Amino acid sequence: MARKNPLPDHIPPPASSSSVCSRCAATRPNPARFYSAAATISTTTTGSSVPSSSRTTPAPAAPYDIRSGLILTRPPLLTRPLHPFENAFFFYQKRLEERLNTAFIPSIYYKPDTPRRLDWDLKVKERDGTVAKERVGDDAELTAPEDLVEAPAPMPRETEADAKNDVKRLDRKLDQTLYLVVKGKDGWGFPADVLAESENLHVAAKRVLEQAAGVNMNTWIVGRVPVAHLVDEPTLAQDGAVQQKGRKTFFLRGRIMAGQADLEGNPLGYTDFKWLTREELQKELPEAYFRGVRNMMSDR
């Protein structure tokens, strides 16, 4: 005798009958659907409900020239001048140390009426009360008078370049950081140029420095990460056409250890250079330009 089919004739077998038994499939209110099928239906419905006229294409990005520049610095060579309060404090400390310094007490080292005490008294009398007169070297031997060299006086803090206000010399403002700026067709600024093909920022910065200021300098680029960023927006016509490209300039930082800048025959069109402090740069550079690079400058 043939077995009856447990499924009614009006219920079609579910699409997932391979993984669900016939009894469970018959008791489900709705046939099972996979997530992939639901996503396909939703995507199709959503895509068909949006009219083609309302779809917008992304606007093309404004054209920019990517440029790399170098902020070359000369670090301070002297400590900063002391504040009057600091001068007064150190003078007080010196006098206090002199007053509190314990004098030499012979009775601690020599017993009274002994040969060593008598010898000590004779030497002090010969020296007019001075405890020690001879100068002893590092090897504990007496230094001959002809070998004594007078310590030279310290050099003045202000140099000849400071007196003449020669902004092209590096031996000025010795207690502050100096920055190399050059003069081009756009005015004063740090040396920079457009990246060549297959160039990164670090390689381009080295090339820019050699082309702008010559090879007669011993320099070192501190890192490979930019320390400042400037953006010049492009010039657009009324119809949106680009009349002049914008510029995005990334500056790296470098140090000069020897040498001097030489702009003769440079291909970047620079005509003059200066070594300026932070305060002088604020007066020389345009306001927007200085605002973009001021955060990487040290306080002195």
Short mmCIF file of C-alpha atoms in Angstrom, two decimals:
data_model
loop_
_atom_site.label_atom_id
_atom_site.label_comp_id
_atom_site.label_asym_id
_atom_site.label_seq_id
_atom_site.Cartn_x
_atom_site.Cartn_y
_atom_site.Cartn_z
CA MET A 1 0.00 0.00 0.00
CA ALA A 2 1.48 3.38 -0.99
CA ARG A 3 2.19 5.99 1.71
CA LYS A 4 0.42 9.32 1.63
CA ASN A 5 2.44 12.44 1.04
CA PRO A 6 2.38 14.41 4.33
CA LEU A 7 2.61 17.68 2.43
CA PRO A 8 -0.62 19.15 1.01
CA ASP A 9 -0.73 19.57 -2.71
CA HIS A 10 -1.23 23.34 -2.55
CA ILE A 11 2.00 24.01 -0.55
CA PRO A 12 5.06 24.05 -2.80
CA PRO A 13 8.25 22.61 -1.44
CA PRO A 14 10.47 25.37 0.02
CA ALA A 15 13.66 26.48 -1.65
CA SER A 16 15.63 25.36 1.37
CA SER A 17 14.19 21.80 1.45
CA SER A 18 17.64 20.37 1.29
CA SER A 19 18.39 21.72 4.79
CA VAL A 20 14.93 21.74 6.44
CA CYS A 21 12.73 18.67 6.94
CA SER A 22 9.30 18.48 5.26
CA ARG A 23 7.33 18.67 8.54
CA CYS A 24 9.09 21.89 9.66
CA ALA A 25 8.69 23.40 6.23
CA ALA A 26 4.95 22.67 6.29
CA THR A 27 4.42 24.31 9.70
CA ARG A 28 6.32 27.55 8.83
CA PRO A 29 4.05 30.49 8.00
CA ASN A 30 6.44 31.77 5.32
CA PRO A 31 9.05 29.94 3.33
CA ALA A 32 12.62 30.49 4.50
CA ARG A 33 14.76 33.01 2.66
CA PHE A 34 18.50 33.35 2.69
CA TYR A 35 20.13 36.68 3.57
CA SER A 36 21.72 36.85 0.16
CA ALA A 37 18.32 36.65 -1.51
CA ALA A 38 16.90 39.35 0.76
CA ALA A 39 19.81 41.63 0.04
CA THR A 40 19.38 41.10 -3.69
CA ILE A 41 15.68 41.93 -3.58
CA SER A 42 16.28 45.00 -1.41
CA THR A 43 19.02 46.25 -3.65
CA THR A 44 16.95 45.77 -6.75
CA THR A 45 13.91 47.49 -5.27
CA THR A 46 15.93 50.41 -3.96
CA GLY A 47 17.75 50.83 -7.20
CA SER A 48 14.58 50.79 -9.25
CA SER A 49 12.78 53.25 -6.95
CA VAL A 50 15.35 56.02 -7.46
CA PRO A 51 14.74 57.94 -10.65
CA SER A 52 17.70 58.24 -12.96
CA SER A 53 17.35 62.03 -13.14
CA SER A 54 18.07 62.44 -9.38
CA ARG A 55 21.40 60.61 -9.45
CA THR A 56 24.35 63.01 -9.15
CA THR A 57 27.92 62.35 -10.18
CA PRO A 58 30.68 63.53 -7.80
CA ALA A 59 32.24 66.82 -8.78
CA PRO A 60 35.85 66.58 -9.97
CA ALA A 61 38.45 67.69 -7.46
CA ALA A 62 39.98 71.10 -7.97
CA PRO A 63 43.40 70.85 -9.61
CA TYR A 64 46.41 71.50 -7.37
CA ASP A 65 50.15 71.40 -7.86
CA ILE A 66 51.84 69.40 -5.10
CA ARG A 67 54.98 71.19 -3.96
CA SER A 68 57.75 70.34 -1.51
CA GLY A 69 59.76 72.93 0.39
CA LEU A 70 62.42 73.12 3.08
CA ILE A 71 62.60 75.31 6.16
CA LEU A 72 66.35 75.54 6.76
CA THR A 73 67.33 76.69 10.26
CA ARG A 74 70.43 77.64 12.19
CA PRO A 75 69.94 76.72 15.87
CA PRO A 76 70.92 79.09 18.71
CA LEU A 77 74.62 79.13 19.55
CA LEU A 78 74.34 80.93 22.91
CA THR A 79 72.03 80.72 25.86
CA ARG A 80 69.46 83.45 26.14
CA PRO A 81 70.28 86.61 28.15
CA LEU A 82 69.40 86.37 31.82
CA HIS A 83 66.45 88.24 33.22
CA PRO A 84 67.35 90.93 35.79
CA PHE A 85 65.69 88.83 38.48
CA GLU A 86 67.88 85.85 37.51
CA ASN A 87 71.00 88.01 37.66
CA ALA A 88 70.08 89.20 41.14
CA PHE A 89 69.34 85.63 42.29
CA PHE A 90 72.68 84.23 41.11
CA PHE A 91 74.55 87.15 42.70
CA TYR A 92 72.75 86.49 45.98
CA GLN A 93 73.61 82.77 45.79
CA LYS A 94 77.29 83.59 45.25
CA ARG A 95 77.47 85.95 48.21
CA LEU A 96 75.56 83.51 50.42
CA GLU A 97 77.98 80.70 49.57
CA GLU A 98 80.96 82.91 50.40
CA ARG A 99 79.48 83.87 53.77
CA LEU A 100 78.54 80.33 54.73
CA ASN A 101 81.80 78.77 53.59
CA THR A 102 83.65 77.40 56.62
CA ALA A 103 87.14 78.79 57.09
CA PHE A 104 90.14 76.50 57.43
CA ILE A 105 90.66 75.59 61.12
CA PRO A 106 94.30 74.52 61.79
CA SER A 107 93.58 73.10 65.24
CA ILE A 108 91.56 70.29 63.65
CA TYR A 109 94.51 69.06 61.58
CA TYR A 110 97.54 70.10 63.73
CA LYS A 111 98.02 69.69 67.45
CA PRO A 112 99.36 72.77 69.27
CA ASP A 113 103.12 73.10 69.77
CA THR A 114 104.01 70.38 67.27
CA PRO A 115 106.51 70.67 64.40
CA ARG A 116 103.74 70.43 61.82
CA ARG A 117 101.80 73.28 63.46
CA LEU A 118 104.94 75.45 63.67
CA ASP A 119 105.71 74.76 60.00
CA TRP A 120 102.13 75.71 59.09
CA ASP A 121 102.33 78.99 60.97
CA LEU A 122 105.60 79.91 59.22
CA LYS A 123 104.14 79.27 55.75
CA VAL A 124 101.00 81.26 56.48
CA LYS A 125 103.15 84.16 57.69
CA GLU A 126 105.22 84.06 54.49
CA ARG A 127 102.04 84.15 52.40
CA ASP A 128 100.62 87.12 54.32
CA GLY A 129 97.77 85.03 55.71
CA THR A 130 96.91 83.20 52.46
CA VAL A 131 96.18 79.53 53.07
CA ALA A 132 97.41 78.27 49.65
CA LYS A 133 99.45 80.08 47.07
CA GLU A 134 100.77 77.39 44.72
CA ARG A 135 98.67 76.08 41.83
CA VAL A 136 98.51 72.33 41.55
CA GLY A 137 97.69 70.54 38.29
CA ASP A 138 95.66 67.43 37.67
CA ASP A 139 98.70 65.26 38.35
CA ALA A 140 99.13 66.76 41.86
CA GLU A 141 102.34 68.55 40.87
CA LEU A 142 103.08 72.24 41.22
CA THR A 143 102.55 74.26 38.06
CA ALA A 144 105.48 76.40 36.97
CA PRO A 145 104.75 80.14 36.66
CA GLU A 146 105.70 80.15 32.96
CA ASP A 147 103.10 77.44 32.28
CA LEU A 148 100.26 79.48 33.73
CA VAL A 149 97.97 80.80 31.00
CA GLU A 150 95.48 83.52 31.70
CA ALA A 151 91.93 82.61 30.80
CA PRO A 152 90.71 84.66 27.83
CA ALA A 153 87.79 86.99 28.29
CA PRO A 154 84.51 85.74 26.80
CA MET A 155 83.50 87.06 23.41
CA PRO A 156 80.72 89.65 23.33
CA ARG A 157 77.19 88.43 22.69
CA GLU A 158 76.66 90.96 19.91
CA THR A 159 78.75 90.44 16.79
CA GLU A 160 79.77 92.70 13.94
CA ALA A 161 76.82 91.38 11.91
CA ASP A 162 74.47 92.50 14.69
CA ALA A 163 75.99 95.98 14.70
CA LYS A 164 75.64 96.29 10.91
CA ASN A 165 72.27 94.43 10.82
CA ASP A 166 73.62 92.21 8.04
CA VAL A 167 70.74 89.76 7.51
CA LYS A 168 72.77 87.61 5.09
CA ARG A 169 75.31 86.49 7.68
CA LEU A 170 74.89 83.51 9.99
CA ASP A 171 76.89 84.99 12.89
CA ARG A 172 74.04 87.24 14.03
CA LYS A 173 71.39 86.79 16.70
CA LEU A 174 73.45 84.02 18.29
CA ASP A 175 70.86 83.36 21.00
CA GLN A 176 67.98 82.82 18.54
CA THR A 177 67.06 80.50 15.66
CA LEU A 178 67.60 81.83 12.14
CA TYR A 179 65.48 80.75 9.13
CA LEU A 180 66.50 80.92 5.48
CA VAL A 181 64.00 82.78 3.28
CA VAL A 182 64.37 83.56 -0.41
CA LYS A 183 62.78 86.12 -2.69
CA GLY A 184 60.97 84.92 -5.81
CA LYS A 185 58.23 86.11 -8.12
CA ASP A 186 55.66 85.75 -5.30
CA GLY A 187 57.75 87.64 -2.75
CA TRP A 188 59.58 86.29 0.28
CA GLY A 189 59.13 82.71 1.41
CA PHE A 190 60.84 79.40 2.02
CA PRO A 191 62.36 77.61 -1.01
CA ALA A 192 59.85 75.22 -2.64
CA ASP A 193 59.09 73.66 -6.03
CA VAL A 194 56.61 71.31 -7.71
CA LEU A 195 57.29 67.60 -7.28
CA ALA A 196 58.83 65.98 -10.34
CA GLU A 197 57.69 62.60 -11.62
CA SER A 198 58.37 59.70 -9.19
CA GLU A 199 59.64 62.13 -6.51
CA ASN A 200 58.64 62.04 -2.85
CA LEU A 201 58.64 65.00 -0.47
CA HIS A 202 62.03 64.19 1.08
CA VAL A 203 63.86 63.80 -2.24
CA ALA A 204 62.20 66.89 -3.67
CA ALA A 205 63.16 68.97 -0.62
CA LYS A 206 66.84 68.05 -1.05
CA ARG A 207 66.67 68.93 -4.74
CA VAL A 208 64.96 72.25 -4.03
CA LEU A 209 67.63 73.26 -1.52
CA GLU A 210 70.48 72.42 -3.89
CA GLN A 211 68.86 74.27 -6.78
CA ALA A 212 67.79 77.28 -4.74
CA ALA A 213 70.77 77.86 -2.42
CA GLY A 214 73.62 75.94 -4.04
CA VAL A 215 75.73 73.03 -2.84
CA ASN A 216 78.15 75.00 -0.65
CA MET A 217 76.29 74.13 2.54
CA ASN A 218 76.55 71.21 4.94
CA THR A 219 72.90 70.54 5.76
CA TRP A 220 70.79 67.81 7.33
CA ILE A 221 67.06 67.21 6.83
CA VAL A 222 65.68 66.41 10.26
CA GLY A 223 62.92 63.99 9.22
CA ARG A 224 60.76 62.73 6.38
CA VAL A 225 57.46 64.07 7.75
CA PRO A 226 56.23 67.59 6.86
CA VAL A 227 56.15 70.12 9.68
CA ALA A 228 53.98 72.73 7.95
CA HIS A 229 51.38 72.87 5.18
CA LEU A 230 50.14 75.73 2.99
CA VAL A 231 47.22 75.68 0.55
CA ASP A 232 46.66 78.22 -2.24
CA GLU A 233 43.22 77.81 -3.77
CA PRO A 234 42.90 77.69 -7.59
CA THR A 235 41.49 80.59 -9.58
CA LEU A 236 38.19 79.67 -11.27
CA ALA A 237 36.25 81.45 -14.00
CA GLN A 238 32.50 82.19 -13.81
CA ASP A 239 31.70 79.00 -15.70
CA GLY A 240 33.84 76.93 -13.30
CA ALA A 241 36.81 76.55 -15.62
CA VAL A 242 40.22 76.60 -13.97
CA GLN A 243 42.19 79.69 -14.88
CA GLN A 244 45.14 79.03 -12.56
CA LYS A 245 45.97 75.89 -10.62
CA GLY A 246 46.12 75.91 -6.86
CA ARG A 247 49.14 74.85 -4.83
CA LYS A 248 49.57 72.54 -1.86
CA THR A 249 53.00 73.02 -0.32
CA PHE A 250 54.44 70.64 2.28
CA PHE A 251 57.49 71.89 4.22
CA LEU A 252 60.18 69.71 5.78
CA ARG A 253 62.69 70.97 8.33
CA GLY A 254 66.46 71.06 7.96
CA ARG A 255 69.55 72.26 9.81
CA ILE A 256 72.62 74.02 8.47
CA MET A 257 75.95 73.12 10.10
CA ALA A 258 78.41 74.93 7.84
CA GLY A 259 78.57 76.94 4.63
CA GLN A 260 76.43 79.70 3.18
CA ALA A 261 73.62 80.08 0.64
CA ASP A 262 74.53 80.97 -2.94
CA LEU A 263 71.72 81.93 -5.35
CA GLU A 264 73.89 82.49 -8.40
CA GLY A 265 72.47 80.68 -11.43
CA ASN A 266 69.60 78.99 -9.57
CA PRO A 267 66.89 77.64 -11.93
CA LEU A 268 63.99 78.48 -9.57
CA GLY A 269 64.17 82.23 -10.16
CA TYR A 270 65.18 83.34 -6.66
CA THR A 271 66.98 86.67 -6.56
CA ASP A 272 67.81 87.29 -2.88
CA PHE A 273 68.01 85.55 0.49
CA LYS A 274 67.97 86.44 4.20
CA TRP A 275 68.57 84.73 7.53
CA LEU A 276 65.78 85.99 9.80
CA THR A 277 64.47 85.31 13.29
CA ARG A 278 60.85 84.45 14.11
CA GLU A 279 60.00 88.06 14.94
CA GLU A 280 61.60 89.28 11.70
CA LEU A 281 59.74 86.65 9.67
CA GLN A 282 56.42 87.86 11.04
CA LYS A 283 57.12 91.28 9.55
CA GLU A 284 58.59 90.01 6.25
CA LEU A 285 56.21 87.18 5.26
CA PRO A 286 52.56 87.66 4.22
CA GLU A 287 50.11 87.22 7.09
CA ALA A 288 48.46 84.05 5.72
CA TYR A 289 51.86 82.55 4.89
CA PHE A 290 53.26 83.17 8.37
CA ARG A 291 50.09 81.85 10.01
CA GLY A 292 50.56 78.55 8.17
CA VAL A 293 54.16 77.99 9.32
CA ARG A 294 54.38 79.68 12.71
CA ASN A 295 53.46 76.59 14.74
CA MET A 296 56.66 74.79 13.73
CA MET A 297 58.92 77.64 14.87
CA SER A 298 60.62 77.57 18.24
CA ASP A 299 60.18 80.33 20.79
CA ARG A 300 63.71 81.56 20.29
#
